[in-house]
mmCIF file of N, CA and C in Angstrom:
data_model
loop_
_atom_site.group_PDB
_atom_site.id
_atom_site.type_symbol
_atom_site.label_atom_id
_atom_site.label_comp_id
_atom_site.label_asym_id
_atom_site.label_seq_id
_atom_site.Cartn_x
_atom_site.Cartn_y
_atom_site.Cartn_z
ATOM 1 N N MET A 1 -46.627 78.430 155.558
ATOM 2 C CA MET A 1 -45.364 77.986 154.891
ATOM 3 C C MET A 1 -45.194 76.676 155.482
ATOM 4 N N ARG A 2 -44.854 75.669 154.717
ATOM 5 C CA ARG A 2 -44.496 74.233 155.182
ATOM 6 C C ARG A 2 -43.062 74.244 155.634
ATOM 7 N N TYR A 3 -42.842 73.489 156.755
ATOM 8 C CA TYR A 3 -41.470 73.291 157.093
ATOM 9 C C TYR A 3 -41.356 71.697 157.300
ATOM 10 N N VAL A 4 -40.248 71.153 156.930
ATOM 11 C CA VAL A 4 -39.995 69.757 156.864
ATOM 12 C C VAL A 4 -38.646 69.442 157.587
ATOM 13 N N PRO A 5 -38.925 68.337 158.408
ATOM 14 C CA PRO A 5 -37.538 67.936 159.174
ATOM 15 C C PRO A 5 -36.548 67.536 158.159
ATOM 16 N N ALA A 6 -35.196 68.063 158.415
ATOM 17 C CA ALA A 6 -34.137 67.672 157.534
ATOM 18 C C ALA A 6 -32.832 67.677 158.183
ATOM 19 N N ALA A 7 -31.808 66.973 157.622
ATOM 20 C CA ALA A 7 -30.528 66.930 158.253
ATOM 21 C C ALA A 7 -29.537 66.509 157.017
ATOM 22 N N SER A 8 -28.324 66.610 157.483
ATOM 23 C CA SER A 8 -27.240 65.996 156.508
ATOM 24 C C SER A 8 -27.279 64.708 156.309
ATOM 25 N N PRO A 9 -26.888 64.073 155.131
ATOM 26 C CA PRO A 9 -27.061 62.543 155.211
ATOM 27 C C PRO A 9 -26.170 61.849 156.168
ATOM 28 N N ALA A 10 -25.006 62.399 156.434
ATOM 29 C CA ALA A 10 -24.109 61.815 157.401
ATOM 30 C C ALA A 10 -24.798 61.718 158.839
ATOM 31 N N LEU A 11 -25.341 62.904 159.328
ATOM 32 C CA LEU A 11 -26.046 62.973 160.557
ATOM 33 C C LEU A 11 -27.145 61.916 160.643
ATOM 34 N N ARG A 12 -27.917 61.985 159.655
ATOM 35 C CA ARG A 12 -29.080 60.857 159.437
ATOM 36 C C ARG A 12 -28.490 59.476 159.702
ATOM 37 N N GLN A 13 -27.402 59.206 158.854
ATOM 38 C CA GLN A 13 -26.944 57.869 158.913
ATOM 39 C C GLN A 13 -26.498 57.455 160.363
ATOM 40 N N ARG A 14 -25.609 58.315 160.837
ATOM 41 C CA ARG A 14 -25.159 58.134 162.441
ATOM 42 C C ARG A 14 -26.339 57.900 163.395
ATOM 43 N N HIS A 15 -27.452 58.427 163.121
ATOM 44 C CA HIS A 15 -28.670 58.282 164.042
ATOM 45 C C HIS A 15 -29.847 57.370 163.536
ATOM 46 N N GLU A 16 -29.551 56.685 162.490
ATOM 47 C CA GLU A 16 -30.403 55.674 161.842
ATOM 48 C C GLU A 16 -30.812 54.684 162.871
ATOM 49 N N ALA A 17 -32.050 54.335 163.015
ATOM 50 C CA ALA A 17 -32.678 53.307 163.945
ATOM 51 C C ALA A 17 -33.474 52.265 162.916
ATOM 52 N N SER A 18 -33.814 51.247 163.654
ATOM 53 C CA SER A 18 -34.688 50.197 162.787
ATOM 54 C C SER A 18 -35.977 50.744 162.317
ATOM 55 N N ASP A 19 -36.578 51.656 163.105
ATOM 56 C CA ASP A 19 -37.818 52.111 162.765
ATOM 57 C C ASP A 19 -37.767 53.529 162.204
ATOM 58 N N GLY A 20 -36.527 53.956 161.836
ATOM 59 C CA GLY A 20 -36.528 55.344 161.166
ATOM 60 C C GLY A 20 -35.129 56.122 161.682
ATOM 61 N N VAL A 21 -35.470 57.015 162.726
ATOM 62 C CA VAL A 21 -34.352 57.773 163.085
ATOM 63 C C VAL A 21 -34.525 57.927 164.698
ATOM 64 N N ASN A 22 -33.310 57.821 165.318
ATOM 65 C CA ASN A 22 -33.286 57.963 166.861
ATOM 66 C C ASN A 22 -33.376 59.524 167.188
ATOM 67 N N TRP A 23 -34.628 59.857 167.364
ATOM 68 C CA TRP A 23 -34.766 61.374 167.404
ATOM 69 C C TRP A 23 -34.330 61.727 168.818
ATOM 70 N N SER A 24 -34.469 61.063 169.843
ATOM 71 C CA SER A 24 -33.926 61.390 171.162
ATOM 72 C C SER A 24 -32.496 61.678 171.280
ATOM 73 N N GLU A 25 -31.726 61.084 170.287
ATOM 74 C CA GLU A 25 -30.210 61.323 170.475
ATOM 75 C C GLU A 25 -29.636 62.299 169.204
ATOM 76 N N MET A 26 -30.388 62.352 168.250
ATOM 77 C CA MET A 26 -29.744 63.073 167.182
ATOM 78 C C MET A 26 -29.869 64.565 167.503
ATOM 79 N N PRO A 27 -28.706 65.272 167.556
ATOM 80 C CA PRO A 27 -28.599 66.700 167.850
ATOM 81 C C PRO A 27 -29.517 67.547 167.034
ATOM 82 N N MET A 28 -29.935 68.692 167.597
ATOM 83 C CA MET A 28 -31.220 69.408 166.915
ATOM 84 C C MET A 28 -30.644 70.869 167.009
ATOM 85 N N LEU A 29 -31.196 71.516 165.952
ATOM 86 C CA LEU A 29 -31.041 73.055 165.698
ATOM 87 C C LEU A 29 -32.352 73.713 166.137
ATOM 88 N N ARG A 30 -32.356 74.905 166.665
ATOM 89 C CA ARG A 30 -33.354 75.718 166.784
ATOM 90 C C ARG A 30 -32.916 77.233 166.565
ATOM 91 N N PHE A 31 -33.845 77.992 166.165
ATOM 92 C CA PHE A 31 -33.492 79.454 165.624
ATOM 93 C C PHE A 31 -33.319 80.266 166.850
ATOM 94 N N SER A 32 -34.183 80.149 167.895
ATOM 95 C CA SER A 32 -34.134 80.981 169.066
ATOM 96 C C SER A 32 -34.748 80.274 170.276
ATOM 97 N N THR A 33 -34.689 80.872 171.393
ATOM 98 C CA THR A 33 -35.310 80.324 172.563
ATOM 99 C C THR A 33 -36.764 80.312 172.320
ATOM 100 N N ASN A 34 -37.405 81.008 171.533
ATOM 101 C CA ASN A 34 -38.840 81.185 171.243
ATOM 102 C C ASN A 34 -39.221 79.943 170.201
ATOM 103 N N ASP A 35 -38.367 79.321 169.435
ATOM 104 C CA ASP A 35 -38.605 78.503 168.386
ATOM 105 C C ASP A 35 -38.924 77.014 169.195
ATOM 106 N N ASP A 36 -40.014 76.774 169.092
ATOM 107 C CA ASP A 36 -40.502 75.473 169.588
ATOM 108 C C ASP A 36 -40.868 74.412 168.369
ATOM 109 N N MET A 37 -40.550 74.832 167.241
ATOM 110 C CA MET A 37 -41.134 73.927 166.154
ATOM 111 C C MET A 37 -40.545 72.556 166.244
ATOM 112 N N GLN A 38 -39.158 72.339 166.403
ATOM 113 C CA GLN A 38 -38.519 71.275 166.544
ATOM 114 C C GLN A 38 -39.024 70.318 167.896
ATOM 115 N N HIS A 39 -39.208 71.080 168.839
ATOM 116 C CA HIS A 39 -39.825 70.329 170.031
ATOM 117 C C HIS A 39 -41.310 69.763 169.846
ATOM 118 N N ARG A 40 -42.114 70.629 169.209
ATOM 119 C CA ARG A 40 -43.437 70.097 168.843
ATOM 120 C C ARG A 40 -43.233 68.938 167.906
ATOM 121 N N PHE A 41 -42.427 69.079 166.984
ATOM 122 C CA PHE A 41 -42.345 67.810 166.095
ATOM 123 C C PHE A 41 -41.767 66.584 166.835
ATOM 124 N N LEU A 42 -40.817 66.815 167.727
ATOM 125 C CA LEU A 42 -40.337 65.574 168.447
ATOM 126 C C LEU A 42 -41.625 65.086 169.415
ATOM 127 N N ARG A 43 -42.312 65.782 170.012
ATOM 128 C CA ARG A 43 -43.394 65.305 170.775
ATOM 129 C C ARG A 43 -44.431 64.565 169.786
ATOM 130 N N SER A 44 -44.537 64.979 168.630
ATOM 131 C CA SER A 44 -45.593 64.208 167.714
ATOM 132 C C SER A 44 -45.010 62.849 167.366
ATOM 133 N N GLN A 45 -43.448 62.787 167.604
ATOM 134 C CA GLN A 45 -42.905 61.480 167.318
ATOM 135 C C GLN A 45 -42.871 60.607 168.510
ATOM 136 N N GLY A 46 -43.541 61.208 169.557
ATOM 137 C CA GLY A 46 -43.336 60.411 170.925
ATOM 138 C C GLY A 46 -42.231 60.580 171.687
ATOM 139 N N VAL A 47 -41.233 61.496 171.347
ATOM 140 C CA VAL A 47 -40.091 61.752 172.160
ATOM 141 C C VAL A 47 -40.274 62.755 173.353
ATOM 142 N N GLU A 48 -39.839 62.207 174.550
ATOM 143 C CA GLU A 48 -40.097 63.009 175.747
ATOM 144 C C GLU A 48 -38.708 63.523 176.235
ATOM 145 N N HIS A 49 -37.564 62.979 175.945
ATOM 146 C CA HIS A 49 -36.217 63.556 176.248
ATOM 147 C C HIS A 49 -35.595 64.059 175.122
ATOM 148 N N PHE A 50 -35.451 65.431 175.074
ATOM 149 C CA PHE A 50 -34.829 66.055 174.068
ATOM 150 C C PHE A 50 -33.422 65.934 173.904
ATOM 151 N N PRO A 51 -32.843 65.792 172.716
ATOM 152 C CA PRO A 51 -31.421 65.659 172.310
ATOM 153 C C PRO A 51 -30.799 66.886 172.539
ATOM 154 N N PRO A 52 -29.443 66.953 172.607
ATOM 155 C CA PRO A 52 -28.577 68.290 172.601
ATOM 156 C C PRO A 52 -28.984 69.193 171.552
ATOM 157 N N THR A 53 -29.056 70.404 171.819
ATOM 158 C CA THR A 53 -29.662 71.464 170.972
ATOM 159 C C THR A 53 -28.709 72.586 170.700
ATOM 160 N N HIS A 54 -28.610 73.168 169.510
ATOM 161 C CA HIS A 54 -27.727 74.233 169.244
ATOM 162 C C HIS A 54 -28.592 75.422 168.851
ATOM 163 N N THR A 55 -28.527 76.564 169.378
ATOM 164 C CA THR A 55 -29.296 77.707 168.960
ATOM 165 C C THR A 55 -28.592 78.548 167.839
ATOM 166 N N VAL A 56 -29.165 78.641 166.794
ATOM 167 C CA VAL A 56 -28.573 79.375 165.583
ATOM 168 C C VAL A 56 -29.493 80.366 165.184
ATOM 169 N N PRO A 57 -29.345 81.597 165.739
ATOM 170 C CA PRO A 57 -30.387 82.717 165.330
ATOM 171 C C PRO A 57 -30.050 83.543 163.965
ATOM 172 N N SER A 58 -29.831 82.773 162.910
ATOM 173 C CA SER A 58 -29.610 83.222 161.634
ATOM 174 C C SER A 58 -30.106 82.321 160.650
ATOM 175 N N SER A 59 -31.121 82.749 159.783
ATOM 176 C CA SER A 59 -31.635 81.689 158.848
ATOM 177 C C SER A 59 -30.523 81.139 158.033
ATOM 178 N N GLU A 60 -29.589 81.912 157.519
ATOM 179 C CA GLU A 60 -28.672 81.498 156.664
ATOM 180 C C GLU A 60 -27.563 80.504 157.416
ATOM 181 N N ALA A 61 -27.282 80.908 158.736
ATOM 182 C CA ALA A 61 -26.338 80.044 159.540
ATOM 183 C C ALA A 61 -27.072 78.863 159.913
ATOM 184 N N PHE A 62 -28.274 78.887 160.188
ATOM 185 C CA PHE A 62 -29.047 77.855 160.498
ATOM 186 C C PHE A 62 -29.086 76.724 159.380
ATOM 187 N N LEU A 63 -29.263 76.985 158.246
ATOM 188 C CA LEU A 63 -29.178 76.075 157.156
ATOM 189 C C LEU A 63 -27.629 75.618 156.862
ATOM 190 N N THR A 64 -26.689 76.600 157.117
ATOM 191 C CA THR A 64 -25.219 75.948 157.074
ATOM 192 C C THR A 64 -24.949 74.927 158.081
ATOM 193 N N ALA A 65 -25.551 75.228 159.193
ATOM 194 C CA ALA A 65 -25.289 74.284 160.368
ATOM 195 C C ALA A 65 -25.795 73.051 160.037
ATOM 196 N N ALA A 66 -27.069 72.978 159.600
ATOM 197 C CA ALA A 66 -27.827 71.775 159.219
ATOM 198 C C ALA A 66 -26.920 71.000 158.003
ATOM 199 N N CYS A 67 -26.544 71.693 157.049
ATOM 200 C CA CYS A 67 -25.712 71.157 155.973
ATOM 201 C C CYS A 67 -24.401 70.565 156.608
ATOM 202 N N ALA A 68 -23.900 71.218 157.628
ATOM 203 C CA ALA A 68 -22.461 70.656 158.116
ATOM 204 C C ALA A 68 -22.748 69.538 158.952
ATOM 205 N N GLY A 69 -23.972 69.118 159.390
ATOM 206 C CA GLY A 69 -24.267 67.956 160.230
ATOM 207 C C GLY A 69 -24.302 68.357 161.782
ATOM 208 N N LEU A 70 -24.454 69.667 162.140
ATOM 209 C CA LEU A 70 -24.487 70.005 163.587
ATOM 210 C C LEU A 70 -25.629 69.538 164.176
ATOM 211 N N GLY A 71 -26.689 69.335 163.359
ATOM 212 C CA GLY A 71 -28.013 68.953 164.008
ATOM 213 C C GLY A 71 -29.124 69.049 162.920
ATOM 214 N N TRP A 72 -30.311 68.604 163.235
ATOM 215 C CA TRP A 72 -31.282 68.543 162.290
ATOM 216 C C TRP A 72 -32.121 69.611 162.659
ATOM 217 N N GLY A 73 -32.956 70.213 161.729
ATOM 218 C CA GLY A 73 -33.896 71.228 161.952
ATOM 219 C C GLY A 73 -35.167 71.126 161.091
ATOM 220 N N MET A 74 -36.102 72.084 161.509
ATOM 221 C CA MET A 74 -37.341 72.112 160.425
ATOM 222 C C MET A 74 -37.023 73.262 159.484
ATOM 223 N N ILE A 75 -36.869 72.867 158.198
ATOM 224 C CA ILE A 75 -36.387 73.787 157.147
ATOM 225 C C ILE A 75 -37.597 74.177 156.405
ATOM 226 N N PRO A 76 -37.892 75.333 155.908
ATOM 227 C CA PRO A 76 -38.890 75.742 154.963
ATOM 228 C C PRO A 76 -38.855 74.888 153.691
ATOM 229 N N GLU A 77 -39.867 74.373 153.337
ATOM 230 C CA GLU A 77 -39.921 73.357 152.099
ATOM 231 C C GLU A 77 -39.180 73.829 150.898
ATOM 232 N N GLN A 78 -39.525 75.069 150.589
ATOM 233 C CA GLN A 78 -38.901 75.702 149.393
ATOM 234 C C GLN A 78 -37.436 75.901 149.544
ATOM 235 N N GLN A 79 -36.991 76.129 150.616
ATOM 236 C CA GLN A 79 -35.568 76.248 150.756
ATOM 237 C C GLN A 79 -34.801 74.995 150.855
ATOM 238 N N LEU A 80 -35.572 73.970 151.227
ATOM 239 C CA LEU A 80 -35.040 72.532 151.315
ATOM 240 C C LEU A 80 -35.000 72.041 149.921
ATOM 241 N N GLN A 81 -35.929 72.369 148.966
ATOM 242 C CA GLN A 81 -35.900 71.980 147.560
ATOM 243 C C GLN A 81 -34.675 72.403 146.876
ATOM 244 N N GLN A 82 -34.295 73.774 147.224
ATOM 245 C CA GLN A 82 -33.080 74.410 146.661
ATOM 246 C C GLN A 82 -31.974 73.900 147.032
ATOM 247 N N ASP A 83 -31.849 73.371 148.397
ATOM 248 C CA ASP A 83 -30.584 72.940 149.020
ATOM 249 C C ASP A 83 -30.182 71.483 149.040
ATOM 250 N N LEU A 84 -31.365 70.669 148.329
ATOM 251 C CA LEU A 84 -31.023 69.128 148.263
ATOM 252 C C LEU A 84 -29.599 68.883 147.772
ATOM 253 N N PRO A 85 -29.298 69.571 146.673
ATOM 254 C CA PRO A 85 -27.945 69.306 146.051
ATOM 255 C C PRO A 85 -26.843 69.657 147.061
ATOM 256 N N ARG A 86 -27.088 70.621 147.924
ATOM 257 C CA ARG A 86 -26.202 71.042 148.962
ATOM 258 C C ARG A 86 -25.956 70.098 150.009
ATOM 259 N N GLY A 87 -26.802 68.986 150.216
ATOM 260 C CA GLY A 87 -26.541 68.225 151.153
ATOM 261 C C GLY A 87 -27.561 67.918 152.205
ATOM 262 N N LEU A 88 -28.720 68.229 151.989
ATOM 263 C CA LEU A 88 -29.835 68.002 153.131
ATOM 264 C C LEU A 88 -30.715 67.009 152.507
ATOM 265 N N VAL A 89 -31.176 66.147 153.346
ATOM 266 C CA VAL A 89 -32.247 64.963 153.128
ATOM 267 C C VAL A 89 -33.295 65.240 154.072
ATOM 268 N N PRO A 90 -34.583 65.034 153.501
ATOM 269 C CA PRO A 90 -35.823 65.102 154.539
ATOM 270 C C PRO A 90 -35.704 63.921 155.275
ATOM 271 N N LEU A 91 -36.159 64.092 156.576
ATOM 272 C CA LEU A 91 -36.340 62.950 157.511
ATOM 273 C C LEU A 91 -37.801 62.544 157.584
ATOM 274 N N PRO A 92 -38.018 61.395 158.192
ATOM 275 C CA PRO A 92 -39.391 60.810 158.228
ATOM 276 C C PRO A 92 -40.284 61.721 159.190
ATOM 277 N N GLY A 93 -41.551 61.870 158.948
ATOM 278 C CA GLY A 93 -42.443 62.603 159.826
ATOM 279 C C GLY A 93 -43.205 63.514 159.074
ATOM 280 N N THR A 94 -44.211 63.998 159.728
ATOM 281 C CA THR A 94 -45.307 64.819 159.129
ATOM 282 C C THR A 94 -44.683 66.329 159.164
ATOM 283 N N PRO A 95 -44.761 66.986 157.847
ATOM 284 C CA PRO A 95 -44.301 68.336 157.823
ATOM 285 C C PRO A 95 -45.151 69.300 158.708
ATOM 286 N N ASN A 96 -44.653 70.426 159.057
ATOM 287 C CA ASN A 96 -45.394 71.489 159.823
ATOM 288 C C ASN A 96 -45.785 72.585 159.094
ATOM 289 N N ASP A 97 -47.046 72.964 158.967
ATOM 290 C CA ASP A 97 -47.639 74.045 158.226
ATOM 291 C C ASP A 97 -47.718 75.154 159.104
ATOM 292 N N VAL A 98 -47.059 76.348 158.858
ATOM 293 C CA VAL A 98 -47.118 77.532 159.596
ATOM 294 C C VAL A 98 -47.931 78.637 158.891
ATOM 295 N N ALA A 99 -48.935 79.291 159.544
ATOM 296 C CA ALA A 99 -49.809 80.340 158.771
ATOM 297 C C ALA A 99 -48.924 81.569 158.792
ATOM 298 N N LEU A 100 -48.935 82.209 157.626
ATOM 299 C CA LEU A 100 -48.113 83.598 157.480
ATOM 300 C C LEU A 100 -49.192 84.625 157.534
ATOM 301 N N TYR A 101 -48.815 85.747 157.906
ATOM 302 C CA TYR A 101 -49.797 86.884 158.015
ATOM 303 C C TYR A 101 -48.938 88.220 157.313
ATOM 304 N N TRP A 102 -49.825 88.927 156.760
ATOM 305 C CA TRP A 102 -49.344 90.179 156.163
ATOM 306 C C TRP A 102 -49.513 91.391 157.205
ATOM 307 N N GLN A 103 -48.502 92.046 157.433
ATOM 308 C CA GLN A 103 -48.559 93.182 158.478
ATOM 309 C C GLN A 103 -47.840 94.240 157.836
ATOM 310 N N CYS A 104 -48.469 95.504 157.868
ATOM 311 C CA CYS A 104 -47.912 96.672 157.478
ATOM 312 C C CYS A 104 -48.425 97.990 158.080
ATOM 313 N N TRP A 105 -47.832 98.926 157.868
ATOM 314 C CA TRP A 105 -48.110 100.355 158.740
ATOM 315 C C TRP A 105 -49.469 100.666 158.208
ATOM 316 N N ALA A 106 -50.043 101.379 159.160
ATOM 317 C CA ALA A 106 -51.398 101.878 158.781
ATOM 318 C C ALA A 106 -51.323 103.366 158.381
ATOM 319 N N MET A 107 -50.531 103.566 157.326
ATOM 320 C CA MET A 107 -50.419 104.870 156.753
ATOM 321 C C MET A 107 -50.838 104.771 155.180
ATOM 322 N N ALA A 108 -51.311 105.884 154.858
ATOM 323 C CA ALA A 108 -51.771 105.961 153.330
ATOM 324 C C ALA A 108 -50.517 105.970 152.371
ATOM 325 N N SER A 109 -50.499 105.100 151.649
ATOM 326 C CA SER A 109 -49.482 105.025 150.492
ATOM 327 C C SER A 109 -49.829 104.239 149.435
ATOM 328 N N PRO A 110 -49.822 104.894 148.292
ATOM 329 C CA PRO A 110 -50.383 104.103 146.962
ATOM 330 C C PRO A 110 -49.559 102.798 146.865
ATOM 331 N N ARG A 111 -48.225 103.065 147.037
ATOM 332 C CA ARG A 111 -47.461 101.815 146.707
ATOM 333 C C ARG A 111 -47.793 100.616 147.760
ATOM 334 N N LEU A 112 -47.786 100.931 149.133
ATOM 335 C CA LEU A 112 -48.261 100.019 150.100
ATOM 336 C C LEU A 112 -49.571 99.515 149.919
ATOM 337 N N GLU A 113 -50.542 100.091 149.431
ATOM 338 C CA GLU A 113 -51.746 99.712 149.132
ATOM 339 C C GLU A 113 -51.730 98.799 147.883
ATOM 340 N N ARG A 114 -51.024 98.999 146.872
ATOM 341 C CA ARG A 114 -50.833 98.129 145.816
ATOM 342 C C ARG A 114 -50.154 96.759 146.304
ATOM 343 N N ILE A 115 -49.147 96.907 147.148
ATOM 344 C CA ILE A 115 -48.492 95.570 147.493
ATOM 345 C C ILE A 115 -49.493 94.718 148.466
ATOM 346 N N THR A 116 -50.318 95.559 149.354
ATOM 347 C CA THR A 116 -51.164 94.865 150.154
ATOM 348 C C THR A 116 -52.276 94.175 149.367
ATOM 349 N N GLY A 117 -52.840 94.986 148.390
ATOM 350 C CA GLY A 117 -53.705 94.312 147.297
ATOM 351 C C GLY A 117 -53.142 93.016 146.704
ATOM 352 N N ALA A 118 -51.954 92.985 146.229
ATOM 353 C CA ALA A 118 -51.259 91.917 145.737
ATOM 354 C C ALA A 118 -51.095 90.713 146.691
ATOM 355 N N VAL A 119 -50.836 91.083 147.861
ATOM 356 C CA VAL A 119 -50.599 89.968 148.845
ATOM 357 C C VAL A 119 -52.137 89.321 149.171
ATOM 358 N N ARG A 120 -53.118 90.154 149.334
ATOM 359 C CA ARG A 120 -54.472 89.715 149.635
ATOM 360 C C ARG A 120 -54.937 88.849 148.427
ATOM 361 N N ALA A 121 -54.763 89.274 147.298
ATOM 362 C CA ALA A 121 -55.236 88.667 145.977
ATOM 363 C C ALA A 121 -54.524 87.185 145.988
ATOM 364 N N ALA A 122 -53.200 87.070 146.151
ATOM 365 C CA ALA A 122 -52.390 85.928 146.171
ATOM 366 C C ALA A 122 -52.910 84.909 147.322
ATOM 367 N N GLY A 123 -53.111 85.548 148.459
ATOM 368 C CA GLY A 123 -53.621 84.691 149.563
ATOM 369 C C GLY A 123 -55.033 84.202 149.328
ATOM 370 N N SER A 124 -55.816 84.897 148.633
ATOM 371 C CA SER A 124 -57.219 84.255 148.301
ATOM 372 C C SER A 124 -57.141 83.213 147.312
ATOM 373 N N LYS A 125 -56.329 83.320 146.330
ATOM 374 C CA LYS A 125 -56.040 82.226 145.462
ATOM 375 C C LYS A 125 -55.544 80.912 146.193
ATOM 376 N N LEU A 126 -54.502 81.127 147.121
ATOM 377 C CA LEU A 126 -54.058 79.857 147.782
ATOM 378 C C LEU A 126 -55.187 79.217 148.863
ATOM 379 N N ARG A 127 -56.032 80.140 149.154
ATOM 380 C CA ARG A 127 -57.208 79.558 150.055
ATOM 381 C C ARG A 127 -58.092 78.570 149.341
ATOM 382 N N GLN A 128 -58.266 79.024 147.992
ATOM 383 C CA GLN A 128 -58.965 78.198 146.980
ATOM 384 C C GLN A 128 -58.467 76.885 146.594
ATOM 385 N N ILE A 129 -57.142 76.711 146.725
ATOM 386 C CA ILE A 129 -56.543 75.588 146.295
ATOM 387 C C ILE A 129 -56.864 74.263 147.217
#
């Protein structure tokens, strides 16, 4: 799944710099204390001192907080495309691709086997692209 750095237009404008965005001062969102995606992104931008950070442990609330301008965050690309009209703009920088894994119970179930087969087939097609 591809994640893209994004923020509200007003937040981006407040932290605009001559070379893009002032990453070390623009407030940041993270999903939980285990979410280091934004920190890894900042390190890739050469930022060593992290900005003020709000932890928002709900995907819906995370998106709402970003739209409200409370901070920038790494947003799933599909979700960002749907919410561009709502008020998010992509920020400069390289998106982050996260591998997804299918996990399911190890119990015999025809329905679960069909779903697993469909997920594996879709995954094989994506690997070929």
